[in-house]
CSV table of C-alpha atoms and ligand atoms in Angstrom, one decimal:
chain,number,residue,atom,x,y,z
A,52,MET,CA,-19.5,-30.7,-13.5
A,53,ASN,CA,-15.8,-29.1,-12.8
A,54,ASP,CA,-14.9,-32.2,-10.6
A,55,VAL,CA,-12.7,-33.3,-12.5
A,56,THR,CA,-9.1,-32.0,-14.4
A,57,PRO,CA,-9.7,-33.9,-18.1
A,58,HIS,CA,-6.1,-34.4,-17.8
A,59,THR,CA,-4.7,-35.6,-14.9
A,60,GLY,CA,-7.8,-37.3,-14.2
A,61,GLN,CA,-7.7,-36.0,-10.2
A,62,THR,CA,-9.9,-35.0,-8.9
A,63,ALA,CA,-10.6,-30.3,-8.6
A,64,PRO,CA,-11.7,-28.9,-5.6
A,65,ARG,CA,-16.0,-29.2,-5.8
A,66,ARG,CA,-16.6,-25.7,-7.0
A,67,THR,CA,-19.2,-24.2,-4.5
A,68,PRO,CA,-22.6,-23.1,-6.2
A,69,GLU,CA,-23.5,-19.9,-5.4
A,70,ALA,CA,-27.4,-20.1,-4.0
A,71,ALA,CA,-25.9,-22.3,-1.9
A,72,ALA,CA,-22.6,-20.9,0.0
A,73,GLY,CA,-22.9,-19.8,3.2
A,74,GLY,CA,-20.5,-17.2,1.6
A,75,LEU,CA,-19.2,-15.0,-2.0
A,76,LEU,CA,-15.5,-14.1,-2.2
A,77,THR,CA,-15.0,-12.6,-5.4
A,78,VAL,CA,-10.8,-12.0,-6.2
A,79,ASP,CA,-10.9,-9.3,-8.7
A,80,LEU,CA,-7.9,-10.4,-11.0
A,81,GLY,CA,-7.8,-7.0,-13.1
A,82,ALA,CA,-7.0,-4.9,-9.3
A,83,ILE,CA,-4.7,-7.8,-9.3
A,84,ALA,CA,-2.5,-6.4,-13.3
A,85,ASP,CA,-2.9,-3.5,-12.0
A,86,ASN,CA,-1.2,-3.8,-8.4
A,87,TRP,CA,1.6,-5.8,-10.2
A,88,ARG,CA,2.0,-3.1,-12.9
A,89,LEU,CA,2.4,-0.7,-9.3
A,90,LEU,CA,5.4,-3.2,-7.9
A,91,ASN,CA,6.5,-3.0,-11.6
A,92,GLY,CA,6.9,0.3,-12.4
A,93,ARG,CA,8.5,1.5,-8.8
A,94,MET,CA,11.0,-1.5,-9.9
A,95,GLY,CA,12.9,1.2,-13.1
A,96,LYS,CA,14.0,0.8,-16.1
A,97,GLY,CA,15.5,-2.3,-16.8
A,98,ARG,CA,14.0,-3.8,-14.1
A,99,SER,CA,10.7,-5.6,-13.0
A,100,SER,CA,9.4,-7.6,-10.1
A,101,ALA,CA,8.3,-11.5,-10.8
A,102,ALA,CA,4.7,-13.0,-8.8
A,103,VAL,CA,4.8,-14.9,-5.6
A,104,VAL,CA,2.1,-17.2,-6.1
A,105,LYS,CA,2.6,-20.4,-3.3
A,106,ALA,CA,-0.4,-21.1,-0.8
A,107,ASP,CA,-2.1,-21.4,-4.4
A,108,ALA,CA,-1.6,-17.6,-5.4
A,109,TYR,CA,-1.9,-16.4,-1.2
A,110,GLY,CA,-5.6,-18.7,-0.5
A,111,LEU,CA,-6.6,-16.5,-3.5
A,112,GLY,CA,-6.8,-19.5,-6.6
A,113,ALA,CA,-3.2,-20.2,-8.4
A,114,ASP,CA,-4.7,-20.8,-11.5
A,115,ARG,CA,-7.5,-18.2,-12.3
A,116,VAL,CA,-4.4,-15.2,-10.5
A,117,ALA,CA,-1.0,-16.5,-12.3
A,118,PRO,CA,-1.9,-16.3,-15.9
A,119,VAL,CA,-3.4,-12.6,-15.6
A,120,LEU,CA,0.1,-11.9,-13.7
A,121,ALA,CA,1.3,-13.3,-17.0
A,122,LYS,CA,-0.1,-10.8,-19.3
A,123,ALA,CA,0.8,-8.2,-17.3
A,124,GLY,CA,4.2,-9.1,-18.1
A,125,ALA,CA,5.3,-10.6,-14.5
A,126,PRO,CA,8.3,-12.4,-15.8
A,127,CYS,CA,8.1,-14.6,-13.8
A,128,PHE,CA,7.3,-16.5,-11.1
A,129,PHE,CA,7.6,-18.1,-7.6
A,130,VAL,CA,6.2,-20.9,-6.2
A,131,ALA,CA,6.9,-22.2,-2.0
A,132,LEU,CA,6.6,-26.1,-2.8
A,133,PRO,CA,6.9,-28.1,-5.8
A,134,ASP,CA,3.5,-30.0,-6.0
A,135,GLU,CA,2.8,-26.3,-6.9
A,136,GLY,CA,5.2,-25.5,-9.4
A,137,VAL,CA,3.6,-28.5,-11.2
A,138,ARG,CA,-0.3,-27.5,-11.1
A,139,LEU,CA,1.7,-23.7,-12.3
A,140,ARG,CA,2.8,-25.2,-15.2
A,141,ALA,CA,-0.4,-26.6,-15.8
A,142,VAL,CA,-1.1,-22.9,-16.7
A,143,LEU,CA,1.9,-21.0,-17.3
A,144,PRO,CA,3.9,-23.4,-20.4
A,145,LYS,CA,6.5,-20.8,-21.0
A,146,HIS,CA,7.7,-18.7,-18.3
A,147,PRO,CA,10.1,-20.0,-15.5
A,148,ILE,CA,8.5,-21.2,-12.1
A,149,TYR,CA,11.2,-21.3,-9.7
A,150,VAL,CA,10.8,-23.1,-6.3
A,151,LEU,CA,11.4,-21.3,-3.0
A,152,SER,CA,11.9,-24.5,-0.4
A,153,GLY,CA,13.9,-26.4,-2.9
A,154,PRO,CA,14.7,-29.5,-4.5
A,155,LEU,CA,12.9,-31.7,-1.6
A,156,PRO,CA,15.2,-34.5,-1.3
A,157,GLY,CA,14.7,-37.4,-4.5
A,158,THR,CA,12.5,-34.6,-6.1
A,159,GLU,CA,14.9,-33.9,-8.0
A,160,PRO,CA,13.2,-35.3,-11.9
A,161,MET,CA,9.4,-33.8,-11.1
A,162,PHE,CA,11.6,-30.3,-11.5
A,163,TYR,CA,13.3,-31.1,-14.5
A,164,ALA,CA,10.1,-33.2,-15.7
A,165,ASN,CA,8.3,-29.8,-15.4
A,166,ALA,CA,10.4,-27.5,-16.0
A,167,LEU,CA,10.7,-25.8,-12.2
A,168,ARG,CA,13.3,-24.5,-11.2
A,169,PRO,CA,14.7,-25.2,-7.9
A,170,VAL,CA,16.1,-22.4,-5.7
A,171,LEU,CA,18.9,-23.9,-3.7
A,172,ASN,CA,19.4,-22.9,-0.6
A,173,SER,CA,22.4,-25.6,1.2
A,174,PRO,CA,25.8,-26.8,-0.5
A,175,GLU,CA,23.7,-30.0,0.0
A,176,GLN,CA,21.4,-29.0,-2.8
A,177,VAL,CA,23.8,-27.2,-4.3
A,178,ALA,CA,26.3,-30.7,-4.9
A,179,ILE,CA,23.8,-32.8,-5.8
A,180,TRP,CA,21.5,-30.3,-8.4
A,181,LEU,CA,25.6,-29.6,-10.2
A,182,ALA,CA,26.3,-32.9,-10.1
A,183,GLN,CA,22.9,-34.5,-11.1
A,184,TRP,CA,21.6,-31.4,-13.4
A,185,PRO,CA,24.7,-30.2,-15.0
A,186,GLY,CA,24.1,-26.9,-17.6
A,187,VAL,CA,19.4,-27.0,-16.0
A,188,PRO,CA,19.3,-23.6,-14.9
A,189,TYR,CA,17.8,-22.8,-11.1
A,190,ALA,CA,18.5,-20.0,-8.4
A,191,LEU,CA,20.2,-20.0,-5.1
A,192,GLN,CA,19.0,-18.7,-1.6
A,193,VAL,CA,21.6,-16.4,0.8
A,194,ASP,CA,21.1,-16.1,4.2
A,195,THR,CA,21.3,-12.0,5.0
A,196,GLY,CA,20.2,-12.2,8.6
A,197,MET,CA,17.1,-13.9,8.8
A,198,ASN,CA,18.9,-17.5,9.6
A,199,ARG,CA,16.0,-19.3,8.1
A,200,LEU,CA,16.4,-20.3,4.7
A,201,GLY,CA,19.9,-19.9,2.1
A,202,LEU,CA,23.8,-20.7,2.0
A,203,THR,CA,25.2,-18.8,4.9
A,204,MET,CA,27.8,-15.8,4.2
A,205,THR,CA,30.4,-18.3,4.6
A,206,GLU,CA,29.0,-21.7,2.5
A,207,PHE,CA,28.2,-19.1,-0.1
A,208,GLU,CA,31.3,-17.6,-0.2
A,209,ALA,CA,33.3,-20.9,-0.2
A,210,LEU,CA,31.3,-21.6,-3.1
A,211,ALA,CA,30.8,-18.4,-5.9
A,212,ASP,CA,33.4,-19.2,-7.7
A,213,ARG,CA,31.3,-22.6,-9.1
A,214,LEU,CA,28.0,-21.2,-9.1
A,215,ASP,CA,26.1,-19.8,-12.6
A,216,PRO,CA,22.2,-19.2,-10.9
A,217,LYS,CA,20.1,-17.5,-12.8
A,218,ILE,CA,18.6,-15.4,-10.3
A,219,VAL,CA,20.8,-15.3,-5.8
A,220,LEU,CA,18.8,-13.5,-4.0
A,221,SER,CA,17.8,-12.9,-0.4
A,222,HIS,CA,14.7,-12.4,2.0
A,223,LEU,CA,14.3,-9.5,4.1
A,224,ALA,CA,13.0,-10.1,7.8
A,225,CYS,CA,12.5,-6.3,8.3
A,226,ALA,CA,11.4,-5.1,4.9
A,227,ASP,CA,7.3,-3.8,7.4
A,228,GLU,CA,9.3,-1.5,9.7
A,229,PRO,CA,10.7,0.7,7.2
A,230,ASP,CA,14.1,2.2,10.2
A,231,HIS,CA,14.4,-1.4,12.0
A,232,PRO,CA,18.7,-1.3,11.2
A,233,LEU,CA,19.2,-5.3,10.1
A,234,ASN,CA,17.3,-3.6,6.4
A,235,ALA,CA,20.4,-1.9,5.9
A,236,ARG,CA,23.1,-4.8,6.8
A,237,GLN,CA,21.3,-7.0,5.7
A,238,ARG,CA,21.3,-5.0,1.9
A,239,VAL,CA,24.8,-4.1,2.6
A,240,ALA,CA,25.7,-8.3,2.9
A,241,PHE,CA,23.1,-9.0,0.1
A,242,GLN,CA,25.1,-6.2,-2.4
A,243,SER,CA,28.4,-7.7,-1.9
A,244,VAL,CA,26.6,-11.6,-2.6
A,245,ARG,CA,26.0,-9.6,-5.6
A,246,ASP,CA,29.1,-8.5,-6.6
A,247,ARG,CA,30.2,-12.2,-6.4
A,248,LEU,CA,27.3,-12.7,-9.5
A,249,PRO,CA,27.3,-10.7,-11.7
A,250,LYS,CA,25.3,-12.7,-14.6
A,251,ALA,CA,22.9,-12.7,-12.4
A,252,LYS,CA,18.9,-10.9,-11.7
A,253,ALA,CA,19.6,-10.2,-7.8
A,254,SER,CA,16.4,-10.3,-6.1
A,255,LEU,CA,16.4,-8.7,-3.1
A,256,ALA,CA,12.5,-7.5,-2.5
A,257,ASN,CA,9.1,-8.5,-1.3
A,258,SER,CA,6.4,-6.7,-1.5
A,259,SER,CA,7.7,-4.4,1.4
A,260,GLY,CA,11.0,-4.7,-0.1
A,261,HIS,CA,9.3,-2.1,-3.5
A,262,PHE,CA,9.1,0.4,-0.9
A,263,LEU,CA,12.3,0.9,1.5
A,264,GLY,CA,13.6,3.6,-1.6
A,265,ALA,CA,16.2,2.0,-4.6
A,266,ASP,CA,19.4,0.9,-3.5
A,267,TYR,CA,17.1,-1.9,-2.1
A,268,LEU,CA,15.3,-3.0,-5.1
A,269,PHE,CA,18.3,-4.6,-7.2
A,270,ASP,CA,17.1,-6.3,-10.5
A,271,LEU,CA,14.4,-8.3,-9.4
A,272,GLY,CA,11.2,-7.7,-7.3
A,273,ARG,CA,9.2,-10.5,-5.2
A,274,PRO,CA,6.2,-9.2,-4.4
A,275,GLY,CA,3.1,-12.1,-2.9
A,276,VAL,CA,1.0,-10.2,-0.5
A,277,ALA,CA,1.3,-6.5,-1.9
A,278,LEU,CA,-0.3,-7.9,-5.2
A,279,TYR,CA,-3.2,-9.8,-3.2
A,280,GLY,CA,-3.5,-6.1,-2.1
A,281,GLY,CA,-2.2,-6.2,1.3
A,282,ASN,CA,-0.3,-3.0,2.7
A,283,PRO,CA,2.9,-2.6,2.2
A,284,ALA,CA,3.5,-0.2,4.6
A,285,PRO,CA,1.6,-0.6,7.0
A,286,GLY,CA,1.4,2.5,9.1
A,287,LYS,CA,1.1,4.3,5.5
A,288,PRO,CA,-2.2,5.1,3.3
A,289,ASN,CA,-2.0,1.3,1.2
A,290,PRO,CA,-1.6,2.7,-2.1
A,291,MET,CA,-1.9,-1.2,-3.4
A,292,HIS,CA,-5.5,-1.6,-4.9
A,293,PRO,CA,-8.4,-3.8,-2.6
A,294,VAL,CA,-9.2,-7.0,-4.5
A,295,VAL,CA,-11.0,-9.6,-2.6
A,296,ARG,CA,-14.2,-9.3,-1.3
A,297,LEU,CA,-16.0,-11.4,1.4
A,298,ASP,CA,-19.9,-11.5,1.1
A,299,LEU,CA,-21.6,-13.1,4.0
A,300,ARG,CA,-25.6,-15.4,4.1
A,301,ILE,CA,-27.8,-14.3,6.8
A,302,LEU,CA,-30.0,-17.3,7.9
A,303,GLN,CA,-31.9,-15.8,10.7
A,304,VAL,CA,-32.2,-11.9,12.5
A,305,ARG,CA,-32.9,-12.8,16.0
A,306,GLN,CA,-34.9,-9.5,17.5
A,307,ILE,CA,-34.0,-9.8,21.4
A,308,ASP,CA,-37.2,-9.7,24.0
A,309,SER,CA,-35.3,-9.9,27.0
A,310,ALA,CA,-32.1,-8.9,27.9
A,311,GLY,CA,-29.3,-11.9,28.2
A,312,SER,CA,-26.2,-12.9,26.2
A,313,VAL,CA,-25.4,-14.2,22.7
A,314,GLY,CA,-23.5,-17.5,21.7
A,315,TYR,CA,-20.6,-19.9,23.5
A,316,GLY,CA,-19.6,-18.4,26.6
A,317,ALA,CA,-22.0,-16.3,26.8
A,318,THR,CA,-19.6,-13.4,25.9
A,319,HIS,CA,-21.5,-10.5,25.0
A,320,SER,CA,-23.7,-8.9,26.6
A,321,ILE,CA,-27.1,-7.9,25.2
A,322,SER,CA,-30.4,-5.9,26.1
A,323,GLU,CA,-34.4,-6.5,25.2
A,324,GLY,CA,-34.9,-4.8,21.7
A,325,ARG,CA,-31.5,-5.1,19.3
A,326,ARG,CA,-31.2,-7.4,17.2
A,327,VAL,CA,-28.9,-9.8,16.5
A,328,ALA,CA,-28.2,-11.5,12.8
A,329,THR,CA,-26.6,-14.5,12.4
A,330,VAL,CA,-24.8,-15.7,9.4
A,331,ALA,CA,-24.0,-19.1,7.8
A,332,ALA,CA,-19.4,-18.3,8.7
A,333,GLY,CA,-17.5,-19.5,10.6
A,334,TYR,CA,-13.7,-19.7,11.8
A,335,ALA,CA,-13.5,-23.8,9.5
A,336,ASP,CA,-13.9,-20.7,6.5
A,337,GLY,CA,-10.7,-18.8,7.6
A,338,LEU,CA,-13.2,-16.1,9.8
A,339,LEU,CA,-10.7,-16.1,12.9
A,340,ARG,CA,-11.9,-17.1,16.6
A,341,SER,CA,-10.0,-13.8,17.7
A,342,MET,CA,-11.8,-11.7,16.4
A,343,GLY,CA,-14.8,-12.6,18.0
A,344,ASN,CA,-16.3,-9.7,19.1
A,345,ALA,CA,-13.9,-7.4,17.6
A,346,GLY,CA,-14.6,-8.1,14.2
A,347,SER,CA,-17.3,-6.1,12.0
A,348,GLY,CA,-18.5,-6.1,8.4
A,349,HIS,CA,-21.0,-3.6,6.5
A,350,LEU,CA,-25.0,-4.6,5.7
A,351,GLY,CA,-26.2,-2.4,3.1
A,352,ASP,CA,-24.3,1.6,3.8
A,353,ILE,CA,-24.4,0.4,7.8
A,354,ARG,CA,-21.4,-0.9,9.6
A,355,VAL,CA,-21.9,-3.9,12.4
A,356,PRO,CA,-20.0,-5.2,14.5
A,357,MET,CA,-19.5,-8.7,16.1
A,358,VAL,CA,-21.2,-10.2,19.0
A,359,GLY,CA,-20.2,-12.5,20.5
A,360,ARG,CA,-17.5,-15.8,19.8
A,361,VAL,CA,-16.6,-16.8,16.3
A,362,SER,CA,-18.6,-20.5,15.8
A,363,MET,CA,-16.7,-23.2,13.5
A,364,ASP,CA,-20.0,-22.0,10.6
A,365,LEU,CA,-21.3,-19.5,12.3
A,366,ILE,CA,-21.2,-15.4,13.0
A,367,THR,CA,-23.2,-13.5,15.3
A,368,PHE,CA,-23.5,-9.2,14.6
A,369,ASP,CA,-25.7,-6.8,15.7
A,370,VAL,CA,-28.0,-5.4,13.2
A,371,THR,CA,-30.0,-3.0,15.6
A,372,ASP,CA,-29.6,-0.5,13.4
A,373,VAL,CA,-30.3,-1.5,10.6
A,374,ALA,CA,-34.0,-1.9,10.2
A,375,ALA,CA,-34.9,-3.8,7.3
A,376,ALA,CA,-32.2,-7.0,8.3
A,377,LYS,CA,-33.5,-10.2,6.6
A,378,ALA,CA,-32.8,-13.7,6.7
A,379,GLY,CA,-31.5,-13.9,3.0
A,380,ASP,CA,-29.8,-10.6,3.1
A,381,MET,CA,-25.3,-10.6,2.9
A,382,ILE,CA,-23.0,-8.7,5.5
A,383,SER,CA,-20.1,-7.6,3.9
A,384,VAL,CA,-16.5,-8.3,6.0
A,385,LEU,CA,-13.6,-7.3,3.5
A,386,ASP,CA,-14.3,-4.8,0.7
A,387,HIS,CA,-13.4,-1.0,0.5
A,388,ARG,CA,-13.7,-0.5,3.4
A,389,HIS,CA,-13.4,-3.0,5.2
A,390,THR,CA,-9.4,-4.6,3.9
A,391,ILE,CA,-7.4,-7.4,4.8
A,392,ASP,CA,-5.4,-5.5,6.9
A,393,ASP,CA,-8.6,-4.5,9.1
A,394,MET,CA,-9.5,-6.8,10.2
A,395,ALA,CA,-5.9,-8.2,10.4
A,396,THR,CA,-6.2,-5.6,13.3
A,397,GLU,CA,-9.0,-7.2,14.8
A,398,ALA,CA,-7.8,-11.0,14.6
A,399,GLY,CA,-4.6,-10.0,16.2
A,400,THR,CA,-2.8,-11.3,12.7
A,401,ILE,CA,-1.1,-9.9,9.6
A,402,PRO,CA,-3.4,-9.9,6.7
A,403,TYR,CA,-1.0,-13.1,5.4
A,404,GLU,CA,-2.6,-15.2,7.4
A,405,ILE,CA,-5.6,-13.6,6.4
A,406,LEU,CA,-5.8,-14.9,2.9
A,407,THR,CA,-4.4,-18.0,3.4
A,408,SER,CA,-6.9,-18.8,6.2
A,409,LEU,CA,-10.0,-17.3,3.8
A,410,GLY,CA,-12.1,-20.6,3.3
A,411,GLN,CA,-13.1,-24.2,1.1
A,412,ARG,CA,-17.0,-23.1,1.5
A,413,TYR,CA,-17.2,-20.1,-0.8
A,414,ALA,CA,-18.5,-19.2,-3.7
A,415,ARG,CA,-16.1,-18.2,-5.4
A,416,ARG,CA,-16.7,-15.3,-8.1
A,417,HIS,CA,-12.9,-14.5,-10.6
A,418,VAL,CA,-13.6,-11.3,-11.8
A,419,GLY,CA,-11.2,-8.7,-13.7
A,420,GLY,CA,-8.3,-9.0,-16.0
A,421,ALA,CA,-9.1,-12.3,-18.2
A,422,ALA,CA,-11.8,-13.6,-16.3
B,210,LIG,C1,6.9,-15.7,0.5
B,210,LIG,C2,8.1,-14.8,-0.2
B,210,LIG,C3,7.9,-13.0,-1.2
B,210,LIG,C4,6.7,-12.8,-1.1
B,210,LIG,O1,6.3,-11.7,0.3
B,210,LIG,P1,5.6,-11.1,0.7
B,210,LIG,O2,6.1,-10.6,1.7
B,210,LIG,O3,4.1,-11.5,0.5
B,210,LIG,O4,6.0,-9.6,-0.6
B,210,LIG,C5,8.9,-12.9,-1.6
B,210,LIG,N1,10.8,-13.8,-1.1
B,210,LIG,C6,10.4,-15.5,-0.4
B,210,LIG,C7,11.5,-15.8,0.1
B,210,LIG,C8,9.0,-15.8,0.0
B,210,LIG,O5,9.4,-16.6,1.3
């Protein structure tokens, strides 16, 4: 029913019916809008926060997320690649959409046809854009210390007089470590960039940058992960509202009738009388294998530990403490009690990777906002 997008004829990802899914992913669009308002409120008068919706809004569905953020007041949007911009344009007819990776050679017409604005990252991109599309809006990225994307400070100095970007941006390498000395070095370098281009909106702060102090805010914030509930100030209480909930279906509950082990590699020893619930999701659904024997969830109000390795399609939990546990029940692995940051810690990664790994086999429910 939802398989074909009528206006293009392209096949859209098939929607999994809830009854047939191994997991239910619930995305709270209202919480995303609240998170944007919280960040935007930190910017102060005359300034605002944009919204970074690259990688399908960090895996949560850009087509659902972006219109809600536009309605909340986000003035413009950032994606990574032109194709993401084309798909976003279908749901955001009017807002400026910036493409962080810039125009790959030959994709300039794609930008023009969809009114996408490139972030120009090299002198070559600047030369091509100014020659081929004079007067067509663009942003400019200057590298102030990350050594990743953008014009070097020297390249910028040489070109600055010819440039008239809508936005001039740079990206912080260590914004989630407030005491890192690179933050101040990047801020000072970026201040000199913004002074050369006073007409452009200056943008430095990602999510964490919104919490580094007033002199990091400039004109426009570029939050991503905090919109989706990730903690922008690791080590401190998370000011953001949780956005995702993930419930996994129990397929079977095993009463252990003699001591043994659980799962591949027999990595978890288990004694007689304990009970193991096997749920219908695994690393193929983005539940990283590294959280085997380390992750956890909740069955009702009771915390249940993951035991054994994470398999491709299955994960095992010790549910001995929940006498009533039975096939068909759901174990929640992401919610307000166990957040994407908690899961990231258990898996030895960051919440960005947890979100962008969330699999395509879950049934997805978008609630709140304008859903
Ligand atoms: C991804 C990205 C952001 C958003 O970063 P978060 O840490 O998710 O807030 C901002 N700017 C650039 C250039 C990015 O690549």
